[in-house]
Amino acid sequence: MCIFCKIVNGEVPAYKVYEDEKTVAFLDIFPRAYAHTLVVPKKHFETIDEMDEEYLAALIKSVKNVAKLLKEKLNAEGYNIVSNNGRASGQEVMHVHIHILPRFENDNIKFEFPDVIEEYKEKLEEIHRKIVG
Ligand code: 5GP
Ligand code: ZN
């Protein structure tokens, strides 16, 4: 059983901050931000594209509820939402999870989107054709 399934069923302890029928949220043990939180479905799926719609809807609703909770309780002024899917993306725990990183003005967190890749900018038409063609 994976580590997040063990957290879901209580075999492994975690600082749970929110729970509903289909999801649970807990603090990341290696926080990259103040109150860095992970939101997970209670059922094991590896990646978002493999999820059924019921759990998917529950997950995104839960993300919203947790974000609201973090704003209300910690006065977070914003948040970044990240989800790594597949090893190539940097996913280390192979159980779907959404990272919520609460953000505060001048929190000094470096959260950078990758730089623009000119080569891919020039290939937009070709890429579009591959996806929809
Ligand atoms: P990923 O790279 O898969 O998107 O991120 C996995 C996250 O899970 C990491 O940020 C890591 O710190 C966190 N994590 C890994 N193992 C545990 C654990 O046992 N408990 C908690 N609370 N977080 C974990
Ligand atoms: Zn799992």
PDB file of C-alpha atoms and ligand atoms in Angstrom:
ATOM      1  CA  MET A   1       0.000   0.000   0.000  1.00  0.00           C
ATOM      2  CA  CYS A   2       1.350   3.460  -0.844  1.00  0.00           C
ATOM      3  CA  ILE A   3       2.307   6.032   1.789  1.00  0.00           C
ATOM      4  CA  PHE A   4      -0.676   8.293   1.087  1.00  0.00           C
ATOM      5  CA  CYS A   5      -3.099   5.343   1.251  1.00  0.00           C
ATOM      6  CA  LYS A   6      -1.571   4.621   4.668  1.00  0.00           C
ATOM      7  CA  ILE A   7      -2.143   8.222   5.721  1.00  0.00           C
ATOM      8  CA  VAL A   8      -5.737   8.006   4.431  1.00  0.00           C
ATOM      9  CA  ASN A   9      -6.453   4.879   6.512  1.00  0.00           C
ATOM     10  CA  GLY A  10      -4.589   6.123   9.586  1.00  0.00           C
ATOM     11  CA  GLU A  11      -1.707   3.605   9.485  1.00  0.00           C
ATOM     12  CA  VAL A  12       0.781   6.458   9.112  1.00  0.00           C
ATOM     13  CA  PRO A  13       0.286   9.647  11.123  1.00  0.00           C
ATOM     14  CA  ALA A  14      -0.153  13.016   9.456  1.00  0.00           C
ATOM     15  CA  TYR A  15      -1.268  16.483  10.451  1.00  0.00           C
ATOM     16  CA  LYS A  16      -4.697  16.320   8.839  1.00  0.00           C
ATOM     17  CA  VAL A  17      -6.296  19.712   8.326  1.00  0.00           C
ATOM     18  CA  TYR A  18      -9.415  18.769   6.374  1.00  0.00           C
ATOM     19  CA  GLU A  19     -11.385  15.632   5.575  1.00  0.00           C
ATOM     20  CA  ASP A  20     -14.584  14.778   3.754  1.00  0.00           C
ATOM     21  CA  GLU A  21     -16.124  11.617   2.309  1.00  0.00           C
ATOM     22  CA  LYS A  22     -13.729  11.251  -0.624  1.00  0.00           C
ATOM     23  CA  THR A  23     -10.683  13.383   0.198  1.00  0.00           C
ATOM     24  CA  VAL A  24      -8.265  14.290   2.928  1.00  0.00           C
ATOM     25  CA  ALA A  25      -5.746  17.133   3.289  1.00  0.00           C
ATOM     26  CA  PHE A  26      -2.646  17.134   5.476  1.00  0.00           C
ATOM     27  CA  LEU A  27       0.525  19.143   5.977  1.00  0.00           C
ATOM     28  CA  ASP A  28       3.494  18.223   3.785  1.00  0.00           C
ATOM     29  CA  ILE A  29       6.333  16.936   5.992  1.00  0.00           C
ATOM     30  CA  PHE A  30       8.911  18.763   3.862  1.00  0.00           C
ATOM     31  CA  PRO A  31       7.145  22.122   3.562  1.00  0.00           C
ATOM     32  CA  ARG A  32       8.167  24.432   0.734  1.00  0.00           C
ATOM     33  CA  ALA A  33       5.905  27.152   2.125  1.00  0.00           C
ATOM     34  CA  TYR A  34       4.197  28.024   5.418  1.00  0.00           C
ATOM     35  CA  ALA A  35       1.431  25.423   5.887  1.00  0.00           C
ATOM     36  CA  HIS A  36       2.232  23.661   2.603  1.00  0.00           C
ATOM     37  CA  THR A  37      -0.703  21.267   2.301  1.00  0.00           C
ATOM     38  CA  LEU A  38      -1.411  18.180   0.204  1.00  0.00           C
ATOM     39  CA  VAL A  39      -4.932  17.297  -0.861  1.00  0.00           C
ATOM     40  CA  VAL A  40      -5.471  13.658  -1.871  1.00  0.00           C
ATOM     41  CA  PRO A  41      -8.358  11.443  -2.952  1.00  0.00           C
ATOM     42  CA  LYS A  42      -9.105   8.644  -0.470  1.00  0.00           C
ATOM     43  CA  LYS A  43      -9.056   6.169  -3.365  1.00  0.00           C
ATOM     44  CA  HIS A  44      -5.710   5.357  -4.961  1.00  0.00           C
ATOM     45  CA  PHE A  45      -5.136   6.789  -8.439  1.00  0.00           C
ATOM     46  CA  GLU A  46      -1.665   7.443  -9.826  1.00  0.00           C
ATOM     47  CA  THR A  47      -2.383  10.452 -11.993  1.00  0.00           C
ATOM     48  CA  ILE A  48      -5.246  12.880 -12.561  1.00  0.00           C
ATOM     49  CA  ASP A  49      -6.063  11.530 -16.034  1.00  0.00           C
ATOM     50  CA  GLU A  50      -6.769   8.116 -14.475  1.00  0.00           C
ATOM     51  CA  MET A  51      -9.307   9.429 -11.976  1.00  0.00           C
ATOM     52  CA  ASP A  52     -13.027   8.853 -12.219  1.00  0.00           C
ATOM     53  CA  GLU A  53     -15.168  11.955 -12.421  1.00  0.00           C
ATOM     54  CA  GLU A  54     -16.726  11.528  -9.006  1.00  0.00           C
ATOM     55  CA  TYR A  55     -13.370  11.619  -7.241  1.00  0.00           C
ATOM     56  CA  LEU A  56     -12.072  14.304  -9.553  1.00  0.00           C
ATOM     57  CA  ALA A  57     -14.966  16.606  -8.734  1.00  0.00           C
ATOM     58  CA  ALA A  58     -14.553  15.839  -5.027  1.00  0.00           C
ATOM     59  CA  LEU A  59     -10.820  16.579  -5.224  1.00  0.00           C
ATOM     60  CA  ILE A  60     -11.139  19.992  -6.798  1.00  0.00           C
ATOM     61  CA  LYS A  61     -13.933  20.939  -4.384  1.00  0.00           C
ATOM     62  CA  SER A  62     -11.714  19.871  -1.536  1.00  0.00           C
ATOM     63  CA  VAL A  63      -8.861  21.996  -2.907  1.00  0.00           C
ATOM     64  CA  LYS A  64     -11.208  24.975  -2.843  1.00  0.00           C
ATOM     65  CA  ASN A  65     -12.315  24.248   0.733  1.00  0.00           C
ATOM     66  CA  VAL A  66      -8.743  23.849   1.949  1.00  0.00           C
ATOM     67  CA  ALA A  67      -7.637  27.036   0.194  1.00  0.00           C
ATOM     68  CA  LYS A  68     -10.489  28.890   1.913  1.00  0.00           C
ATOM     69  CA  LEU A  69      -9.524  27.359   5.255  1.00  0.00           C
ATOM     70  CA  LEU A  70      -5.900  28.460   4.851  1.00  0.00           C
ATOM     71  CA  LYS A  71      -6.983  31.975   3.941  1.00  0.00           C
ATOM     72  CA  GLU A  72      -9.375  32.176   6.885  1.00  0.00           C
ATOM     73  CA  LYS A  73      -7.199  30.567   9.560  1.00  0.00           C
ATOM     74  CA  LEU A  74      -3.739  31.700   8.514  1.00  0.00           C
ATOM     75  CA  ASN A  75      -4.557  34.865   6.635  1.00  0.00           C
ATOM     76  CA  ALA A  76      -2.902  33.520   3.504  1.00  0.00           C
ATOM     77  CA  GLU A  77      -3.023  36.228   0.886  1.00  0.00           C
ATOM     78  CA  GLY A  78      -2.834  33.875  -2.068  1.00  0.00           C
ATOM     79  CA  TYR A  79      -1.733  30.359  -2.950  1.00  0.00           C
ATOM     80  CA  ASN A  80      -0.112  28.333  -5.670  1.00  0.00           C
ATOM     81  CA  ILE A  81      -1.633  25.048  -6.728  1.00  0.00           C
ATOM     82  CA  VAL A  82       0.697  22.420  -8.173  1.00  0.00           C
ATOM     83  CA  SER A  83       0.220  18.820  -9.164  1.00  0.00           C
ATOM     84  CA  ASN A  84       3.025  16.665 -10.514  1.00  0.00           C
ATOM     85  CA  ASN A  85       1.744  13.795 -12.634  1.00  0.00           C
ATOM     86  CA  GLY A  86       4.099  11.068 -13.804  1.00  0.00           C
ATOM     87  CA  ARG A  87       7.767  10.573 -12.971  1.00  0.00           C
ATOM     88  CA  ALA A  88       8.862  12.837 -15.824  1.00  0.00           C
ATOM     89  CA  SER A  89       7.068  15.725 -14.104  1.00  0.00           C
ATOM     90  CA  GLY A  90       8.801  15.126 -10.788  1.00  0.00           C
ATOM     91  CA  GLN A  91       6.059  13.081  -9.112  1.00  0.00           C
ATOM     92  CA  GLU A  92       7.618  11.114  -6.268  1.00  0.00           C
ATOM     93  CA  VAL A  93       4.569   9.779  -4.486  1.00  0.00           C
ATOM     94  CA  MET A  94       2.507   7.887  -7.032  1.00  0.00           C
ATOM     95  CA  HIS A  95      -0.867   8.699  -5.459  1.00  0.00           C
ATOM     96  CA  VAL A  96      -2.598  11.763  -6.903  1.00  0.00           C
ATOM     97  CA  HIS A  97      -2.067  14.851  -4.790  1.00  0.00           C
ATOM     98  CA  ILE A  98      -2.553  18.562  -5.182  1.00  0.00           C
ATOM     99  CA  HIS A  99      -0.035  20.805  -3.465  1.00  0.00           C
ATOM    100  CA  ILE A 100      -1.385  24.030  -1.992  1.00  0.00           C
ATOM    101  CA  LEU A 101       1.337  26.529  -1.162  1.00  0.00           C
ATOM    102  CA  PRO A 102      -0.103  29.416   0.828  1.00  0.00           C
ATOM    103  CA  ARG A 103       1.496  32.707  -0.187  1.00  0.00           C
ATOM    104  CA  PHE A 104       2.059  35.969   1.640  1.00  0.00           C
ATOM    105  CA  GLU A 105       3.343  39.291   0.341  1.00  0.00           C
ATOM    106  CA  ASN A 106       7.141  39.338   0.604  1.00  0.00           C
ATOM    107  CA  ASP A 107       7.352  35.715   1.748  1.00  0.00           C
ATOM    108  CA  ASN A 108      10.606  35.307  -0.190  1.00  0.00           C
ATOM    109  CA  ILE A 109       9.528  32.043  -1.726  1.00  0.00           C
ATOM    110  CA  LYS A 110      10.984  31.432  -5.154  1.00  0.00           C
ATOM    111  CA  PHE A 111       8.187  29.896  -7.099  1.00  0.00           C
ATOM    112  CA  GLU A 112       9.131  30.103 -10.718  1.00  0.00           C
ATOM    113  CA  PHE A 113       7.375  28.979 -13.820  1.00  0.00           C
ATOM    114  CA  PRO A 114       9.840  27.713 -16.457  1.00  0.00           C
ATOM    115  CA  ASP A 115      11.327  30.284 -18.845  1.00  0.00           C
ATOM    116  CA  VAL A 116       9.772  30.778 -22.270  1.00  0.00           C
ATOM    117  CA  ILE A 117      11.211  28.288 -24.778  1.00  0.00           C
ATOM    118  CA  GLU A 118      11.484  30.131 -28.104  1.00  0.00           C
ATOM    119  CA  GLU A 119      11.792  26.901 -30.088  1.00  0.00           C
ATOM    120  CA  TYR A 120       8.377  25.754 -28.858  1.00  0.00           C
ATOM    121  CA  LYS A 121       6.889  29.177 -29.420  1.00  0.00           C
ATOM    122  CA  GLU A 122       7.784  28.815 -33.091  1.00  0.00           C
ATOM    123  CA  LYS A 123       6.182  25.364 -33.205  1.00  0.00           C
ATOM    124  CA  LEU A 124       2.753  26.297 -31.807  1.00  0.00           C
ATOM    125  CA  GLU A 125       0.956  25.591 -35.089  1.00  0.00           C
ATOM    126  CA  GLU A 126       2.608  22.194 -35.520  1.00  0.00           C
ATOM    127  CA  ILE A 127       1.904  21.252 -31.912  1.00  0.00           C
ATOM    128  CA  HIS A 128      -1.724  22.334 -32.210  1.00  0.00           C
ATOM    129  CA  ARG A 129      -2.120  20.167 -35.327  1.00  0.00           C
ATOM    130  CA  LYS A 130      -0.672  17.130 -33.525  1.00  0.00           C
ATOM    131  CA  ILE A 131      -3.098  17.502 -30.643  1.00  0.00           C
ATOM    132  CA  VAL A 132      -6.331  18.200 -32.513  1.00  0.00           C
ATOM    133  CA  GLY A 133      -5.520  16.575 -35.878  1.00  0.00           C
TER     134      GLY A 133
HETATM  135  P1  5GP B   1       5.556  15.040  -5.459  1.00  0.00           P
HETATM  136  O1  5GP B   1       6.973  15.328  -5.856  1.00  0.00           O
HETATM  137  O2  5GP B   1       5.203  13.585  -5.623  1.00  0.00           O
HETATM  138  O3  5GP B   1       4.589  15.960  -6.141  1.00  0.00           O
HETATM  139  O4  5GP B   1       5.477  15.434  -3.940  1.00  0.00           O
HETATM  140  C1  5GP B   1       5.302  14.525  -2.892  1.00  0.00           C
HETATM  141  C2  5GP B   1       5.231  15.335  -1.622  1.00  0.00           C
HETATM  142  O5  5GP B   1       4.863  14.461  -0.565  1.00  0.00           O
HETATM  143  C3  5GP B   1       6.564  15.981  -1.235  1.00  0.00           C
HETATM  144  O6  5GP B   1       6.380  17.381  -1.128  1.00  0.00           O
HETATM  145  C4  5GP B   1       6.902  15.327   0.096  1.00  0.00           C
HETATM  146  O7  5GP B   1       7.494  16.216   1.002  1.00  0.00           O
HETATM  147  C5  5GP B   1       5.562  14.817   0.588  1.00  0.00           C
HETATM  148  N1  5GP B   1       5.625  13.606   1.391  1.00  0.00           N
HETATM  149  C6  5GP B   1       6.294  12.467   1.091  1.00  0.00           C
HETATM  150  N2  5GP B   1       6.120  11.542   2.044  1.00  0.00           N
HETATM  151  C7  5GP B   1       5.304  12.107   2.975  1.00  0.00           C
HETATM  152  C8  5GP B   1       4.766  11.636   4.219  1.00  0.00           C
HETATM  153  O8  5GP B   1       4.992  10.510   4.664  1.00  0.00           O
HETATM  154  N3  5GP B   1       3.961  12.493   4.910  1.00  0.00           N
HETATM  155  C9  5GP B   1       3.688  13.749   4.452  1.00  0.00           C
HETATM  156  N4  5GP B   1       2.890  14.505   5.201  1.00  0.00           N
HETATM  157  N5  5GP B   1       4.188  14.228   3.295  1.00  0.00           N
HETATM  158  C10 5GP B   1       4.984  13.416   2.566  1.00  0.00           C
HETATM  159 ZN    ZN B   2      -2.252   5.311  -2.591  1.00  0.00          ZN
END
